């Protein structure tokens, strides 16, 4: 007999499919009329469907009740989304963009990232009670990169096309793509020092010398340089192979369109096996793959890549809404909620704005102060921060002494989990609402001003009419009386004459005989009219 099968797979498919379908019905309204981002809407949907509300999405059950399994799922999910996003970010840039704009990118990725790291770390160090600066460096490194997923929502769509110049859009895309992969050196600088220097390097020998050696060799040489070389190689080989297949007509249109996404999956998998930086390799490969602009121009009018981009964005931010540790914001051993809120405000204002204003004159794409403010404010914290959060917790929980996580590593792990998740939520909400609030703040004063101006004009007209009412009425009455007189004259001329009698009128000379004259009397109503008295009857 048929029974309901309320297993997690069926519920997840129904929930995800239903949400995407309903959102699709009103997506244009939300995105192009209200300027709300997909990330914010998906995050709210994830909260609604999470165990904290409807309980349709149950992350703990998928992870078999293990916190470690749940973090691994989140890590792999973010790797997948970032890999696809970064390849597409590299593909959508014009040919030889990294070579042409290397000066601007060098400023943003060098001094820019370093300043963002230090500003974030100093704010965290100041706001979190009893938190060493070395620990703050680790937390600050997680939120240093700007997020390519949220950046795309800012530089795409009707608002961006109308208000953000195309060169500025491209430099934001390039920066957010490259700096996501360059977060490793900032993160592992603090984590290697924590492992080998903090608490006297308990359980690990070598001190600061070994920490810096590992940081230089494993992070810079193997993780960064090898990833760049590997990305260049894979991107160039893929481009040449696709050129060859297209010339021979071996590839159909569907496979041609999906090639960049398949390239992203290949890079994520192989870089994961090699232990290198898959994010940086994906961005470099995407840029080299479209070095001659051929693939970008060929796929410009197709919607497969934006469609995949949208599906991944909706899914990952729904997942974030479901797995975010919401209760820990109020109840944790790291930072009180009032300090956490103030920390979020300071990070959004100070993390990026000062360095952008300091460098904007040397970045050719930023031509005005308003554009500098825009670039400085819209440095979102999102999927990349959650990725580095997972990487850092995985590393920190392996720093053990006698089979237990070392005390300082445990403290940093808890702080990273609370602070980074809270800053991600803050960024999604604030950056997701910034454009609609800015539009409302621009239109509402204008609407009020127009309404007040209209009201004032109407009152002035009313007073003017009142002051001139007597003159206006007098003129109207004069015109009306004149019209009445004219009508009476016309009626009088057209009225039939009625001879009453014949009289004889003499001149007064007795010798001159009297002559007969007809006396004519017209209509009495016309003759006795008050406004136009008729002249006396003429006697001839």
PDB file of C-alpha atoms in Angstrom, residues 283-496:
ATOM      1  CA  UNK A 283      40.710  32.204 -11.534  1.00  0.00           C
ATOM      2  CA  UNK A 284      44.038  32.115 -13.381  1.00  0.00           C
ATOM      3  CA  UNK A 285      42.885  29.269 -15.623  1.00  0.00           C
ATOM      4  CA  UNK A 286      39.667  31.089 -16.492  1.00  0.00           C
ATOM      5  CA  UNK A 287      41.563  34.220 -17.462  1.00  0.00           C
ATOM      6  CA  UNK A 288      44.134  32.329 -19.555  1.00  0.00           C
ATOM      7  CA  UNK A 289      41.387  30.237 -21.145  1.00  0.00           C
ATOM      8  CA  UNK A 290      39.838  33.388 -22.620  1.00  0.00           C
ATOM      9  CA  UNK A 291      43.137  35.163 -23.217  1.00  0.00           C
ATOM     10  CA  UNK A 292      42.271  35.762 -26.875  1.00  0.00           C
ATOM     11  CA  UNK A 293      38.658  36.763 -26.015  1.00  0.00           C
ATOM     12  CA  UNK A 294      37.360  34.062 -28.332  1.00  0.00           C
ATOM     13  CA  UNK A 295      35.394  31.984 -25.832  1.00  0.00           C
ATOM     14  CA  UNK A 296      33.961  35.044 -24.055  1.00  0.00           C
ATOM     15  CA  UNK A 297      32.624  36.534 -27.293  1.00  0.00           C
ATOM     16  CA  UNK A 298      31.277  33.189 -28.477  1.00  0.00           C
ATOM     17  CA  UNK A 299      29.254  32.653 -25.286  1.00  0.00           C
ATOM     18  CA  UNK A 300      28.241  36.260 -24.618  1.00  0.00           C
ATOM     19  CA  UNK A 301      24.662  35.777 -25.815  1.00  0.00           C
ATOM     20  CA  UNK A 302      24.115  32.385 -24.157  1.00  0.00           C
ATOM     21  CA  UNK A 303      22.539  32.029 -20.728  1.00  0.00           C
ATOM     22  CA  UNK A 304      23.876  28.645 -19.547  1.00  0.00           C
ATOM     23  CA  UNK A 305      26.688  30.053 -17.417  1.00  0.00           C
ATOM     24  CA  UNK A 306      24.553  32.741 -15.687  1.00  0.00           C
ATOM     25  CA  UNK A 307      21.915  30.083 -15.066  1.00  0.00           C
ATOM     26  CA  UNK A 308      24.397  27.747 -13.371  1.00  0.00           C
ATOM     27  CA  UNK A 309      25.745  30.709 -11.451  1.00  0.00           C
ATOM     28  CA  UNK A 310      22.267  31.563 -10.148  1.00  0.00           C
ATOM     29  CA  UNK A 311      21.458  27.964  -9.144  1.00  0.00           C
ATOM     30  CA  UNK A 312      24.689  27.610  -7.170  1.00  0.00           C
ATOM     31  CA  UNK A 313      24.202  30.978  -5.468  1.00  0.00           C
ATOM     32  CA  UNK A 314      20.665  30.180  -4.358  1.00  0.00           C
ATOM     33  CA  UNK A 315      21.687  26.756  -3.074  1.00  0.00           C
ATOM     34  CA  UNK A 316      24.802  27.829  -1.155  1.00  0.00           C
ATOM     35  CA  UNK A 317      23.181  30.768   0.626  1.00  0.00           C
ATOM     36  CA  UNK A 318      20.192  28.645   1.578  1.00  0.00           C
ATOM     37  CA  UNK A 319      22.695  26.215   3.070  1.00  0.00           C
ATOM     38  CA  UNK A 320      24.351  29.075   4.962  1.00  0.00           C
ATOM     39  CA  UNK A 321      21.013  30.117   6.429  1.00  0.00           C
ATOM     40  CA  UNK A 322      20.438  26.567   7.645  1.00  0.00           C
ATOM     41  CA  UNK A 323      23.931  25.810   9.069  1.00  0.00           C
ATOM     42  CA  UNK A 324      24.775  29.231  10.510  1.00  0.00           C
ATOM     43  CA  UNK A 325      25.243  28.943  14.308  1.00  0.00           C
ATOM     44  CA  UNK A 326      22.583  31.527  15.161  1.00  0.00           C
ATOM     45  CA  UNK A 327      22.315  30.701  18.894  1.00  0.00           C
ATOM     46  CA  UNK A 328      26.065  31.150  19.377  1.00  0.00           C
ATOM     47  CA  UNK A 329      25.802  34.855  18.596  1.00  0.00           C
ATOM     48  CA  UNK A 330      23.959  35.348  21.883  1.00  0.00           C
ATOM     49  CA  UNK A 331      25.534  32.582  23.936  1.00  0.00           C
ATOM     50  CA  UNK A 332      29.295  32.116  23.548  1.00  0.00           C
ATOM     51  CA  UNK A 333      32.489  32.365  25.556  1.00  0.00           C
ATOM     52  CA  UNK A 334      34.212  34.702  23.087  1.00  0.00           C
ATOM     53  CA  UNK A 335      32.427  38.052  22.806  1.00  0.00           C
ATOM     54  CA  UNK A 336      29.187  39.581  24.164  1.00  0.00           C
ATOM     55  CA  UNK A 337      26.457  40.357  21.658  1.00  0.00           C
ATOM     56  CA  UNK A 338      26.683  44.152  22.061  1.00  0.00           C
ATOM     57  CA  UNK A 339      30.400  44.030  21.279  1.00  0.00           C
ATOM     58  CA  UNK A 340      29.727  41.666  18.385  1.00  0.00           C
ATOM     59  CA  UNK A 341      27.252  44.104  16.815  1.00  0.00           C
ATOM     60  CA  UNK A 342      29.644  47.027  17.228  1.00  0.00           C
ATOM     61  CA  UNK A 343      32.425  44.861  15.777  1.00  0.00           C
ATOM     62  CA  UNK A 344      30.310  44.189  12.680  1.00  0.00           C
ATOM     63  CA  UNK A 345      29.668  47.907  12.154  1.00  0.00           C
ATOM     64  CA  UNK A 346      33.342  48.792  12.507  1.00  0.00           C
ATOM     65  CA  UNK A 347      34.483  46.036  10.163  1.00  0.00           C
ATOM     66  CA  UNK A 348      32.091  47.136   7.415  1.00  0.00           C
ATOM     67  CA  UNK A 349      33.187  50.768   7.752  1.00  0.00           C
ATOM     68  CA  UNK A 350      36.918  50.553   8.505  1.00  0.00           C
ATOM     69  CA  UNK A 351      38.116  47.256   7.024  1.00  0.00           C
ATOM     70  CA  UNK A 352      38.361  48.528   3.446  1.00  0.00           C
ATOM     71  CA  UNK A 353      37.360  52.174   3.142  1.00  0.00           C
ATOM     72  CA  UNK A 354      40.583  53.902   4.378  1.00  0.00           C
ATOM     73  CA  UNK A 355      42.973  52.033   2.101  1.00  0.00           C
ATOM     74  CA  UNK A 356      40.787  52.550  -0.979  1.00  0.00           C
ATOM     75  CA  UNK A 357      40.605  56.291  -0.319  1.00  0.00           C
ATOM     76  CA  UNK A 358      44.365  56.376   0.185  1.00  0.00           C
ATOM     77  CA  UNK A 359      45.075  54.599  -3.134  1.00  0.00           C
ATOM     78  CA  UNK A 360      42.211  55.683  -5.370  1.00  0.00           C
ATOM     79  CA  UNK A 361      44.226  58.377  -7.164  1.00  0.00           C
ATOM     80  CA  UNK A 362      46.649  55.699  -8.351  1.00  0.00           C
ATOM     81  CA  UNK A 363      43.929  53.336  -9.597  1.00  0.00           C
ATOM     82  CA  UNK A 364      42.881  54.490 -13.054  1.00  0.00           C
ATOM     83  CA  UNK A 365      39.442  52.863 -12.892  1.00  0.00           C
ATOM     84  CA  UNK A 366      38.453  54.969  -9.858  1.00  0.00           C
ATOM     85  CA  UNK A 367      37.969  58.439 -11.297  1.00  0.00           C
ATOM     86  CA  UNK A 368      35.843  60.153  -8.637  1.00  0.00           C
ATOM     87  CA  UNK A 369      35.569  60.279  -4.868  1.00  0.00           C
ATOM     88  CA  UNK A 370      32.068  58.792  -5.110  1.00  0.00           C
ATOM     89  CA  UNK A 371      33.479  55.798  -6.963  1.00  0.00           C
ATOM     90  CA  UNK A 372      36.154  55.384  -4.291  1.00  0.00           C
ATOM     91  CA  UNK A 373      33.431  55.358  -1.639  1.00  0.00           C
ATOM     92  CA  UNK A 374      31.520  52.749  -3.642  1.00  0.00           C
ATOM     93  CA  UNK A 375      34.552  50.461  -4.058  1.00  0.00           C
ATOM     94  CA  UNK A 376      35.532  50.978  -0.430  1.00  0.00           C
ATOM     95  CA  UNK A 377      32.122  50.109   0.934  1.00  0.00           C
ATOM     96  CA  UNK A 378      31.255  47.217  -1.378  1.00  0.00           C
ATOM     97  CA  UNK A 379      33.922  44.765  -0.306  1.00  0.00           C
ATOM     98  CA  UNK A 380      31.557  41.961   0.700  1.00  0.00           C
ATOM     99  CA  UNK A 381      32.333  39.094   3.075  1.00  0.00           C
ATOM    100  CA  UNK A 382      30.651  35.868   1.988  1.00  0.00           C
ATOM    101  CA  UNK A 383      31.405  32.422   0.602  1.00  0.00           C
ATOM    102  CA  UNK A 384      35.174  32.976   0.626  1.00  0.00           C
ATOM    103  CA  UNK A 385      35.133  33.825   4.329  1.00  0.00           C
ATOM    104  CA  UNK A 386      33.176  30.649   5.145  1.00  0.00           C
ATOM    105  CA  UNK A 387      35.687  28.676   3.076  1.00  0.00           C
ATOM    106  CA  UNK A 388      38.639  30.077   5.045  1.00  0.00           C
ATOM    107  CA  UNK A 389      36.687  29.585   8.264  1.00  0.00           C
ATOM    108  CA  UNK A 390      36.435  25.861   7.463  1.00  0.00           C
ATOM    109  CA  UNK A 391      40.096  25.643   6.444  1.00  0.00           C
ATOM    110  CA  UNK A 392      41.269  27.350   9.624  1.00  0.00           C
ATOM    111  CA  UNK A 393      39.118  25.213  11.929  1.00  0.00           C
ATOM    112  CA  UNK A 394      40.318  22.055  10.195  1.00  0.00           C
ATOM    113  CA  UNK A 395      43.950  23.101  10.797  1.00  0.00           C
ATOM    114  CA  UNK A 396      43.433  24.360  14.354  1.00  0.00           C
ATOM    115  CA  UNK A 397      41.608  21.256  15.569  1.00  0.00           C
ATOM    116  CA  UNK A 398      44.642  19.199  14.541  1.00  0.00           C
ATOM    117  CA  UNK A 399      46.903  21.085  16.980  1.00  0.00           C
ATOM    118  CA  UNK A 400      46.644  18.605  19.821  1.00  0.00           C
ATOM    119  CA  UNK A 401      48.506  17.720  22.996  1.00  0.00           C
ATOM    120  CA  UNK A 402      47.921  14.293  24.526  1.00  0.00           C
ATOM    121  CA  UNK A 403      45.024  13.668  22.190  1.00  0.00           C
ATOM    122  CA  UNK A 404      43.198  16.910  23.075  1.00  0.00           C
ATOM    123  CA  UNK A 405      43.008  20.156  21.147  1.00  0.00           C
ATOM    124  CA  UNK A 406      45.440  22.637  22.631  1.00  0.00           C
ATOM    125  CA  UNK A 407      43.835  25.395  24.658  1.00  0.00           C
ATOM    126  CA  UNK A 408      44.899  28.333  22.465  1.00  0.00           C
ATOM    127  CA  UNK A 409      43.876  26.516  19.281  1.00  0.00           C
ATOM    128  CA  UNK A 410      40.478  25.741  20.792  1.00  0.00           C
ATOM    129  CA  UNK A 411      39.994  29.377  21.770  1.00  0.00           C
ATOM    130  CA  UNK A 412      40.821  30.630  18.261  1.00  0.00           C
ATOM    131  CA  UNK A 413      38.622  27.953  16.707  1.00  0.00           C
ATOM    132  CA  UNK A 414      35.605  29.088  18.737  1.00  0.00           C
ATOM    133  CA  UNK A 415      36.319  32.764  18.018  1.00  0.00           C
ATOM    134  CA  UNK A 416      36.620  32.131  14.278  1.00  0.00           C
ATOM    135  CA  UNK A 417      33.340  30.258  14.218  1.00  0.00           C
ATOM    136  CA  UNK A 418      31.361  32.992  15.994  1.00  0.00           C
ATOM    137  CA  UNK A 419      32.965  36.129  14.562  1.00  0.00           C
ATOM    138  CA  UNK A 420      33.312  35.083  10.918  1.00  0.00           C
ATOM    139  CA  UNK A 421      29.772  33.719  10.680  1.00  0.00           C
ATOM    140  CA  UNK A 422      28.385  36.902  12.230  1.00  0.00           C
ATOM    141  CA  UNK A 423      30.364  39.120   9.841  1.00  0.00           C
ATOM    142  CA  UNK A 424      29.193  37.054   6.869  1.00  0.00           C
ATOM    143  CA  UNK A 425      25.570  37.554   7.913  1.00  0.00           C
ATOM    144  CA  UNK A 426      26.179  41.278   8.468  1.00  0.00           C
ATOM    145  CA  UNK A 427      27.723  41.664   5.021  1.00  0.00           C
ATOM    146  CA  UNK A 428      24.944  39.746   3.264  1.00  0.00           C
ATOM    147  CA  UNK A 429      22.248  41.822   4.972  1.00  0.00           C
ATOM    148  CA  UNK A 430      23.928  45.236   4.770  1.00  0.00           C
ATOM    149  CA  UNK A 431      25.253  44.919   1.221  1.00  0.00           C
ATOM    150  CA  UNK A 432      22.028  43.249   0.116  1.00  0.00           C
ATOM    151  CA  UNK A 433      19.928  46.157   1.411  1.00  0.00           C
ATOM    152  CA  UNK A 434      22.316  49.019   0.598  1.00  0.00           C
ATOM    153  CA  UNK A 435      21.147  49.623  -2.960  1.00  0.00           C
ATOM    154  CA  UNK A 436      17.381  49.548  -2.268  1.00  0.00           C
ATOM    155  CA  UNK A 437      17.845  51.751   0.815  1.00  0.00           C
ATOM    156  CA  UNK A 438      20.023  54.157  -1.151  1.00  0.00           C
ATOM    157  CA  UNK A 439      17.415  54.301  -3.906  1.00  0.00           C
ATOM    158  CA  UNK A 440      14.691  54.887  -1.345  1.00  0.00           C
ATOM    159  CA  UNK A 441      16.754  57.565   0.376  1.00  0.00           C
ATOM    160  CA  UNK A 442      17.232  59.268  -2.977  1.00  0.00           C
ATOM    161  CA  UNK A 443      13.613  59.119  -4.135  1.00  0.00           C
ATOM    162  CA  UNK A 444      11.718  59.739  -0.873  1.00  0.00           C
ATOM    163  CA  UNK A 445      13.137  63.269  -0.236  1.00  0.00           C
ATOM    164  CA  UNK A 446      12.485  64.162  -3.880  1.00  0.00           C
ATOM    165  CA  UNK A 447       8.914  62.892  -3.622  1.00  0.00           C
ATOM    166  CA  UNK A 448       8.313  64.822  -0.397  1.00  0.00           C
ATOM    167  CA  UNK A 449       9.879  67.954  -1.914  1.00  0.00           C
ATOM    168  CA  UNK A 450       7.711  67.678  -5.008  1.00  0.00           C
ATOM    169  CA  UNK A 451       4.600  67.174  -2.855  1.00  0.00           C
ATOM    170  CA  UNK A 452       5.428  70.213  -0.717  1.00  0.00           C
ATOM    171  CA  UNK A 453       6.182  72.275  -3.815  1.00  0.00           C
ATOM    172  CA  UNK A 454       2.865  71.289  -5.383  1.00  0.00           C
ATOM    173  CA  UNK A 455       0.972  72.134  -2.179  1.00  0.00           C
ATOM    174  CA  UNK A 456       2.668  75.537  -1.909  1.00  0.00           C
ATOM    175  CA  UNK A 457       1.880  76.349  -5.522  1.00  0.00           C
ATOM    176  CA  UNK A 458      -1.770  75.425  -5.071  1.00  0.00           C
ATOM    177  CA  UNK A 459      -2.032  77.588  -1.940  1.00  0.00           C
ATOM    178  CA  UNK A 460      -0.402  80.526  -3.745  1.00  0.00           C
ATOM    179  CA  UNK A 461      -2.804  80.166  -6.619  1.00  0.00           C
ATOM    180  CA  UNK A 462      -5.731  80.061  -4.175  1.00  0.00           C
ATOM    181  CA  UNK A 463      -4.598  83.237  -2.411  1.00  0.00           C
ATOM    182  CA  UNK A 464      -4.058  84.992  -5.740  1.00  0.00           C
ATOM    183  CA  UNK A 465      -7.504  83.988  -6.885  1.00  0.00           C
ATOM    184  CA  UNK A 466      -9.021  85.208  -3.598  1.00  0.00           C
ATOM    185  CA  UNK A 467      -7.299  88.585  -3.828  1.00  0.00           C
ATOM    186  CA  UNK A 468      -8.480  89.130  -7.379  1.00  0.00           C
ATOM    187  CA  UNK A 469     -11.920  87.623  -6.921  1.00  0.00           C
ATOM    188  CA  UNK A 470     -13.765  90.993  -6.775  1.00  0.00           C
ATOM    189  CA  UNK A 471     -12.085  92.311  -9.890  1.00  0.00           C
ATOM    190  CA  UNK A 472     -12.603  88.983 -11.622  1.00  0.00           C
ATOM    191  CA  UNK A 473     -16.326  88.949 -10.642  1.00  0.00           C
ATOM    192  CA  UNK A 474     -16.854  92.579 -11.702  1.00  0.00           C
ATOM    193  CA  UNK A 475     -15.252  91.888 -15.054  1.00  0.00           C
ATOM    194  CA  UNK A 476     -17.387  88.782 -15.433  1.00  0.00           C
ATOM    195  CA  UNK A 477     -20.577  90.681 -14.618  1.00  0.00           C
ATOM    196  CA  UNK A 478     -19.645  93.450 -17.054  1.00  0.00           C
ATOM    197  CA  UNK A 479     -19.029  90.929 -19.779  1.00  0.00           C
ATOM    198  CA  UNK A 480     -22.320  89.196 -18.939  1.00  0.00           C
ATOM    199  CA  UNK A 481     -24.298  92.467 -19.026  1.00  0.00           C
ATOM    200  CA  UNK A 482     -22.734  93.465 -22.309  1.00  0.00           C
ATOM    201  CA  UNK A 483     -23.699  90.097 -23.741  1.00  0.00           C
ATOM    202  CA  UNK A 484     -27.261  90.558 -22.447  1.00  0.00           C
ATOM    203  CA  UNK A 485     -27.504  93.986 -24.085  1.00  0.00           C
ATOM    204  CA  UNK A 486     -26.248  92.601 -27.351  1.00  0.00           C
ATOM    205  CA  UNK A 487     -28.772  89.799 -27.204  1.00  0.00           C
ATOM    206  CA  UNK A 488     -31.572  92.303 -26.473  1.00  0.00           C
ATOM    207  CA  UNK A 489     -30.510  94.489 -29.382  1.00  0.00           C
ATOM    208  CA  UNK A 490     -30.533  91.510 -31.670  1.00  0.00           C
ATOM    209  CA  UNK A 491     -33.915  90.396 -30.403  1.00  0.00           C
ATOM    210  CA  UNK A 492     -35.228  93.906 -30.800  1.00  0.00           C
ATOM    211  CA  UNK A 493     -34.088  94.122 -34.376  1.00  0.00           C
ATOM    212  CA  UNK A 494     -35.582  90.754 -35.170  1.00  0.00           C
ATOM    213  CA  UNK A 495     -38.950  91.357 -33.375  1.00  0.00           C
ATOM    214  CA  UNK A 496     -41.927  91.997 -35.759  1.00  0.00           C
TER     215      UNK A 496
END
